[in-house]
Amino acid sequence: MTAAPHPSPEAWLKQEATAASLWSRLSTGAGALAAVATIVLFALLARCIADWVGGRMPPVATLWYVVPVLVLIRSVFLALKDWAGAKAGLAVRRRVRGRLLERLAQLGPLRAGIGNDGQLSTTVLEQVDALDAYYARYLPQTRLAAIVPLLIAAAVAPRSWLAAVIFLVTAPLIPLFMVLVGRGAAAASERQAVALGVRGGRFLDLLRGAPTLRLLGRAETGERWITHASEEYRKRTMGVLRLAFLSSAVLELFSSIAIAMVALYLGLSLLDWFHWGHYGEDMWLEDALFILMLAPEFYMPLRQLGAEYHSRAQAIGAAQAIMRVEAVPGQWRPAVASVRWPQPVGGIRLEFDAVTLRYPDGRIGIEAVSFVLNPGERVALVGESGAGKSSLLNLVLGFAAPNEGRILANGLNLTTLERASWWRVLAWMGQRPEWFRGSLRENLTLGAEGYDDTALATVLRQAGLGGLLASLPDGLDTVLGEGGRGLSGGQLQRLALARALLRDAPLWLLDEPTAQLDADTSAALRAELARASQGRSVLLATHDRAHLEWVDRVLVLEQGRLVEQGAPQSLLARADSRLCRLFRELEDGA
Amino acid sequence: MSERGGPLIRFWGQLWRWRLRFGLGLALGLVTLLAALGLLALSGWFISAAALAGLSAAAAAQFDIFRPGALIRLSAILRTAGRYGERLASHDAVLRLLSSLRSQVYRRLLPRLPSPRLSSGELLERVVADVDTLDELPLRLLAPVLWALVVLLTVLGLLYWQSATLMLRALPWLLLGAVALPLLLALLASHLGAQQRRHAGERRDLLIESLAGMISLHLHGVWERRRQLLDAADQRVLDAQFRQSLATAVGQALLAGLLGLAVWSMLTGGVSQVKAGPFLTMAVLAVLGLQEALAPLPAAFQAAAQGRAALQRVNELGAEPPVAAFPPQGPQPSRTPELEVRGLSFRYPGRTHGLAGVDFRLPYGRWLGLQGESGSGKTTLARLLARLLQPQQGAILLDGRPIEAYDEPTLRRTLHYVEQQPYLFNASVADNLRLARPEADEAAFWEALAAVQLDAVVRALPQGLETLIGEYGAGLSGGQARRLVLARAVLARAPITILDEPFEGLDGPTAEAVMAGLRETLDGHTLILISHRPVGAQYLDAVLRLEARAD
């Protein structure tokens, strides 16, 4: 179901490359063919130049027709190389992003354990996009850096073996070079990334705390801190860069030395001062030109690889963020071999039978919890944050599965149920309102068909949104949420209530539905909930004493255990009850 | 302080400030490029001339190999050293530029904070990232364009000097490649870039809204349909990015092609080539060598579009008005200032209730309790007193003068406001404390920590006062963080101190002990205590109950 955690981000990157190996190979191939075209083109140009310089007429057909065609072919291959590379980047990103979304959908509310939705979106969007350059350019370039120099050496060798040897000796250790360049750049970029994080964090820290600094009358201290942190960062970075840039300087040096040596050797041979390294008696200008023109091309792929090295560091960073999401196993049960929830449904009797939930990191969600929720019964789950309220709701939703014990719904084991059919009987309201861009109607039905306008208007009225509906210019089809015409938090929660009513779901799960509302709005919504939920089974997780007025029973959770249950009035009446103690603690903020 | 509107930062001004350092980087970069070009062109000329000389033994014997040889070696050295120097110089300049930009952003943003719009964590994160993106403009746009221009003109000059015909034959192709093509790509990049940013924004909104509403989408059985919407939105972004990278790729391929065609055009010229002799080789190699200087141009404008968008986003923050206007220089209040509030009203836009018609007079040294239901405006009153808000009606008088008359440093010295949500910086305990009184010594720190019952906690930290706290360091609990902020108030010993719910997260006995410590250290100074808990009631000289009014 879930792949084993990958050993390292580098291995992960290699593994993902298989998704695009075809495009990637095409890109490498096009790059190599462009190099071949360059070699042929330079051979022809060398011939023409040598003829002109020697006072002869060059072969007209070659010059007039073949050269421009070759130029064109080379450009086509160059474009093809980048095009195929871009395709490779696209293929990998599409695959990884699809997998991440799948994983987040499986995790459901458990995703909060990895990060908030803003951070997760950054991973799914920007981090995945940061993989692009690695697959689009870096990977094909690593292969080209090995292939192209060999092609050029092979083309030069028949004309002068010594020139080929000079090339291969000045870059004899191409793999070593790559490691050198790589190590230097990698170490530099890693240290730089750490420094960048600290420095970016410092700036962010001071911007966030700017109001505090202002209140303390220490605005200039903040500015001094920023300057100081930036200066520190600059000095440290420059220290690292002095080393890191050596690798690119070394490449320049070897490339320059090789060109200078080759030029000198060719010149001396042409002057007849030197008879060694080529075949036959004399060196010809044509051969010499050909060799000289190819000299820079020999080092070009290596220099390009050096320039792309940061994409690797970037991709490793992105892979780490992505692997963090992938490392959290979802508990989604496969749909196959599952029992469908029988239709139609009446009331729901939910039974927790010694249920324990432990998270993969060892945290206890709930421990040995047993209770029965009868049809039409409304039960509040009360406890401090972390006491297990959300874990219990997640178990009912099916985003988590019990490690021990069973959850039975009308006698059927929840873990064997096909989830989509089970979900049809649930209604949900969380603490943060949900809103989807679009019309009021779309937000009510979420795209389901078959509701007439009367039914929609009725549930809106029942949820206390009759006034809103009447005030909207296009009624149900008014597009909301843009241009500042959004709804208030209270109205959005009422909309969730209207959704629950519309679905006529027999089991309602409410997770702190009024936690983020002000006192008045919260009181009004409580009253609506109390009225509208009559006759349904309700599980309500709450911190708020006021909700206890409308529920039939309270379950008190402490550190995952069910420590007390009973009618709210009788528990509140006893000053030594766990419930009273809990509220005292919550209100004292101890 | 009171600047309104206009751009937030003066990017070009800051760039100009570092002109010498950038100039050094530019010059070294130019030396590198010209040396690389010269190395190749000189070598070409050298071997061609050698070949001609080699035809006769006499000419070969007289051939001066040393001067060209020395020039070639010089080019090789300049190229290597120039590249290294350029890298260092331009990175140093960019880091200095970013440093001064950050200070400027902070300085300009400060009067505008706290504001509901600017204070969101996400916006500030984006500001930080955007400022870092600004290095694209000098590094990836200005420098390559300048270099390309100078190198191109040098090569054209060289061609013209030896043979105007050769120059004219190459000129149209070079102009196409170095001027027309980049301009076309610049147009395309700004169009495609805007399109991509729009699609990316939509994609992000859609994803965030889908994650937030995930449970409902699942329960309604429409998650799969959502996935399709998300995939479609993603595809639009990917398509836009693909078009952008394709444009750059085609641009680079076209550039290589146009240089090839320039060479072709030079070689097909006729007999003038014969006259050119060895110089022809030099010219051809120089034109081919232009590739290195011109190749960054297609990507430069894409980077420029990003940098400009970032600059624009940062500068848009300048439109946010400062929260309050302070005079540059104001009167000094007495050492025992009296506070008076007359008919003070404030209501947040869009709210039905607010603070309405509050009156009180607080002689120096009195302790006042502010109480009231949540939403009755206790915090609003405190923020009005601290001038984080502007009253809509009424007046606040400090020593009989309107509070607006005092300059900001004076007001902050006189009135110390401890907010409900304390902010601690990622710095040591000592640094966080020192903010209240920079000249305080260690003994003063320990005294203040003892007053708020925090001395034992800090002593137990791994590095005592020097322990880093905040996001990166050892965490303090919510209650400890709050007490550290109270210790700042003790250190500051301002004539007037306002504490907003200082006992949240503290248990009863600790809260009482902290209150006693505050009494001991701040007795005789004015104190306004906002709290819904009865802690410390015995120290209060008066209590003001606020009621939410719909005026």
PDB file of C-alpha atoms in Angstrom, chain B residues 435-540:
ATOM      1  CA  LEU B 435      15.189  45.320  24.564  1.00  0.00           C
ATOM      2  CA  ALA B 436      13.419  46.883  27.530  1.00  0.00           C
ATOM      3  CA  ARG B 437      16.529  48.647  28.858  1.00  0.00           C
ATOM      4  CA  PRO B 438      19.694  48.359  26.742  1.00  0.00           C
ATOM      5  CA  GLU B 439      21.983  49.606  29.520  1.00  0.00           C
ATOM      6  CA  ALA B 440      20.723  47.090  32.117  1.00  0.00           C
ATOM      7  CA  ASP B 441      23.298  44.761  33.659  1.00  0.00           C
ATOM      8  CA  GLU B 442      22.992  41.123  34.606  1.00  0.00           C
ATOM      9  CA  ALA B 443      21.952  41.898  38.173  1.00  0.00           C
ATOM     10  CA  ALA B 444      19.024  43.906  36.852  1.00  0.00           C
ATOM     11  CA  PHE B 445      18.027  40.959  34.649  1.00  0.00           C
ATOM     12  CA  TRP B 446      18.002  38.579  37.582  1.00  0.00           C
ATOM     13  CA  GLU B 447      16.055  41.023  39.715  1.00  0.00           C
ATOM     14  CA  ALA B 448      13.396  41.395  37.008  1.00  0.00           C
ATOM     15  CA  LEU B 449      13.258  37.619  36.465  1.00  0.00           C
ATOM     16  CA  ALA B 450      12.870  37.064  40.198  1.00  0.00           C
ATOM     17  CA  ALA B 451       9.979  39.526  40.320  1.00  0.00           C
ATOM     18  CA  VAL B 452       8.042  37.376  37.830  1.00  0.00           C
ATOM     19  CA  GLN B 453       9.090  34.033  39.388  1.00  0.00           C
ATOM     20  CA  LEU B 454      11.202  33.116  36.408  1.00  0.00           C
ATOM     21  CA  ASP B 455      14.718  33.217  37.869  1.00  0.00           C
ATOM     22  CA  ALA B 456      14.765  29.521  38.774  1.00  0.00           C
ATOM     23  CA  VAL B 457      13.528  28.554  35.297  1.00  0.00           C
ATOM     24  CA  VAL B 458      16.219  30.605  33.527  1.00  0.00           C
ATOM     25  CA  ARG B 459      18.943  29.345  35.878  1.00  0.00           C
ATOM     26  CA  ALA B 460      17.948  25.804  34.900  1.00  0.00           C
ATOM     27  CA  LEU B 461      18.285  26.528  31.168  1.00  0.00           C
ATOM     28  CA  PRO B 462      21.390  25.036  29.531  1.00  0.00           C
ATOM     29  CA  GLN B 463      23.130  28.383  29.044  1.00  0.00           C
ATOM     30  CA  GLY B 464      21.247  30.482  31.556  1.00  0.00           C
ATOM     31  CA  LEU B 465      20.690  34.026  30.322  1.00  0.00           C
ATOM     32  CA  GLU B 466      22.494  33.257  27.072  1.00  0.00           C
ATOM     33  CA  THR B 467      20.133  30.419  26.092  1.00  0.00           C
ATOM     34  CA  LEU B 468      18.496  31.004  22.736  1.00  0.00           C
ATOM     35  CA  ILE B 469      14.724  31.053  22.932  1.00  0.00           C
ATOM     36  CA  GLY B 470      11.981  31.390  20.382  1.00  0.00           C
ATOM     37  CA  GLU B 471      11.414  29.291  17.308  1.00  0.00           C
ATOM     38  CA  TYR B 472      14.949  27.918  16.960  1.00  0.00           C
ATOM     39  CA  GLY B 473      16.065  27.617  20.546  1.00  0.00           C
ATOM     40  CA  ALA B 474      14.921  25.919  23.692  1.00  0.00           C
ATOM     41  CA  GLY B 475      11.237  26.610  23.952  1.00  0.00           C
ATOM     42  CA  LEU B 476       9.623  28.283  26.881  1.00  0.00           C
ATOM     43  CA  SER B 477       6.068  27.298  27.765  1.00  0.00           C
ATOM     44  CA  GLY B 478       3.316  29.804  27.058  1.00  0.00           C
ATOM     45  CA  GLY B 479       3.179  30.843  30.687  1.00  0.00           C
ATOM     46  CA  GLN B 480       6.962  31.248  30.912  1.00  0.00           C
ATOM     47  CA  ALA B 481       7.048  33.325  27.734  1.00  0.00           C
ATOM     48  CA  ARG B 482       4.383  35.587  29.197  1.00  0.00           C
ATOM     49  CA  ARG B 483       6.356  36.034  32.387  1.00  0.00           C
ATOM     50  CA  LEU B 484       9.512  36.869  30.434  1.00  0.00           C
ATOM     51  CA  VAL B 485       7.573  39.659  28.748  1.00  0.00           C
ATOM     52  CA  LEU B 486       6.423  40.849  32.168  1.00  0.00           C
ATOM     53  CA  ALA B 487      10.046  40.857  33.278  1.00  0.00           C
ATOM     54  CA  ARG B 488      10.658  43.312  30.429  1.00  0.00           C
ATOM     55  CA  ALA B 489       7.984  45.580  31.889  1.00  0.00           C
ATOM     56  CA  VAL B 490       9.718  45.372  35.284  1.00  0.00           C
ATOM     57  CA  LEU B 491      13.054  46.247  33.695  1.00  0.00           C
ATOM     58  CA  ALA B 492      11.595  49.168  31.766  1.00  0.00           C
ATOM     59  CA  ARG B 493       9.942  50.682  34.869  1.00  0.00           C
ATOM     60  CA  ALA B 494       8.031  53.089  32.640  1.00  0.00           C
ATOM     61  CA  PRO B 495       5.922  55.752  34.366  1.00  0.00           C
ATOM     62  CA  ILE B 496       2.814  54.059  32.921  1.00  0.00           C
ATOM     63  CA  THR B 497       2.563  50.287  32.357  1.00  0.00           C
ATOM     64  CA  ILE B 498      -0.375  48.554  30.691  1.00  0.00           C
ATOM     65  CA  LEU B 499      -0.667  44.793  31.078  1.00  0.00           C
ATOM     66  CA  ASP B 500      -3.154  42.962  28.855  1.00  0.00           C
ATOM     67  CA  GLU B 501      -4.240  39.619  30.363  1.00  0.00           C
ATOM     68  CA  PRO B 502      -0.838  38.952  31.921  1.00  0.00           C
ATOM     69  CA  PHE B 503      -1.966  35.877  33.828  1.00  0.00           C
ATOM     70  CA  GLU B 504      -3.134  33.687  30.917  1.00  0.00           C
ATOM     71  CA  GLY B 505      -1.533  30.283  31.214  1.00  0.00           C
ATOM     72  CA  LEU B 506      -0.435  30.832  34.826  1.00  0.00           C
ATOM     73  CA  ASP B 507      -1.878  28.816  37.673  1.00  0.00           C
ATOM     74  CA  GLY B 508      -3.425  30.603  40.660  1.00  0.00           C
ATOM     75  CA  PRO B 509      -0.509  30.671  43.107  1.00  0.00           C
ATOM     76  CA  THR B 510       2.043  31.640  40.431  1.00  0.00           C
ATOM     77  CA  ALA B 511      -0.213  34.417  39.180  1.00  0.00           C
ATOM     78  CA  GLU B 512      -0.565  35.785  42.730  1.00  0.00           C
ATOM     79  CA  ALA B 513       3.206  35.592  43.268  1.00  0.00           C
ATOM     80  CA  VAL B 514       3.875  37.376  39.952  1.00  0.00           C
ATOM     81  CA  MET B 515       1.395  40.070  40.891  1.00  0.00           C
ATOM     82  CA  ALA B 516       3.121  40.512  44.249  1.00  0.00           C
ATOM     83  CA  GLY B 517       6.469  40.779  42.457  1.00  0.00           C
ATOM     84  CA  LEU B 518       5.044  43.422  40.135  1.00  0.00           C
ATOM     85  CA  ARG B 519       3.709  45.322  43.130  1.00  0.00           C
ATOM     86  CA  GLU B 520       7.095  45.274  44.748  1.00  0.00           C
ATOM     87  CA  THR B 521       8.927  46.578  41.696  1.00  0.00           C
ATOM     88  CA  LEU B 522       6.377  48.870  40.072  1.00  0.00           C
ATOM     89  CA  ASP B 523       4.706  50.362  43.141  1.00  0.00           C
ATOM     90  CA  GLY B 524       4.495  54.098  42.792  1.00  0.00           C
ATOM     91  CA  HIS B 525       4.250  53.943  39.007  1.00  0.00           C
ATOM     92  CA  THR B 526       0.943  53.993  37.150  1.00  0.00           C
ATOM     93  CA  LEU B 527      -0.377  50.582  36.117  1.00  0.00           C
ATOM     94  CA  ILE B 528      -3.416  49.532  34.093  1.00  0.00           C
ATOM     95  CA  LEU B 529      -4.287  45.875  34.464  1.00  0.00           C
ATOM     96  CA  ILE B 530      -6.597  44.138  32.019  1.00  0.00           C
ATOM     97  CA  SER B 531      -7.609  40.758  33.328  1.00  0.00           C
ATOM     98  CA  HIS B 532     -10.690  38.615  33.579  1.00  0.00           C
ATOM     99  CA  ARG B 533      -9.229  36.876  36.615  1.00  0.00           C
ATOM    100  CA  PRO B 534      -9.532  38.234  40.152  1.00  0.00           C
ATOM    101  CA  VAL B 535      -5.761  37.978  40.674  1.00  0.00           C
ATOM    102  CA  GLY B 536      -4.227  40.997  42.396  1.00  0.00           C
ATOM    103  CA  ALA B 537      -7.517  42.769  43.081  1.00  0.00           C
ATOM    104  CA  GLN B 538      -6.158  43.905  46.444  1.00  0.00           C
ATOM    105  CA  TYR B 539      -3.574  46.142  44.769  1.00  0.00           C
ATOM    106  CA  LEU B 540      -6.018  47.995  42.553  1.00  0.00           C
TER     107      LEU B 540
END
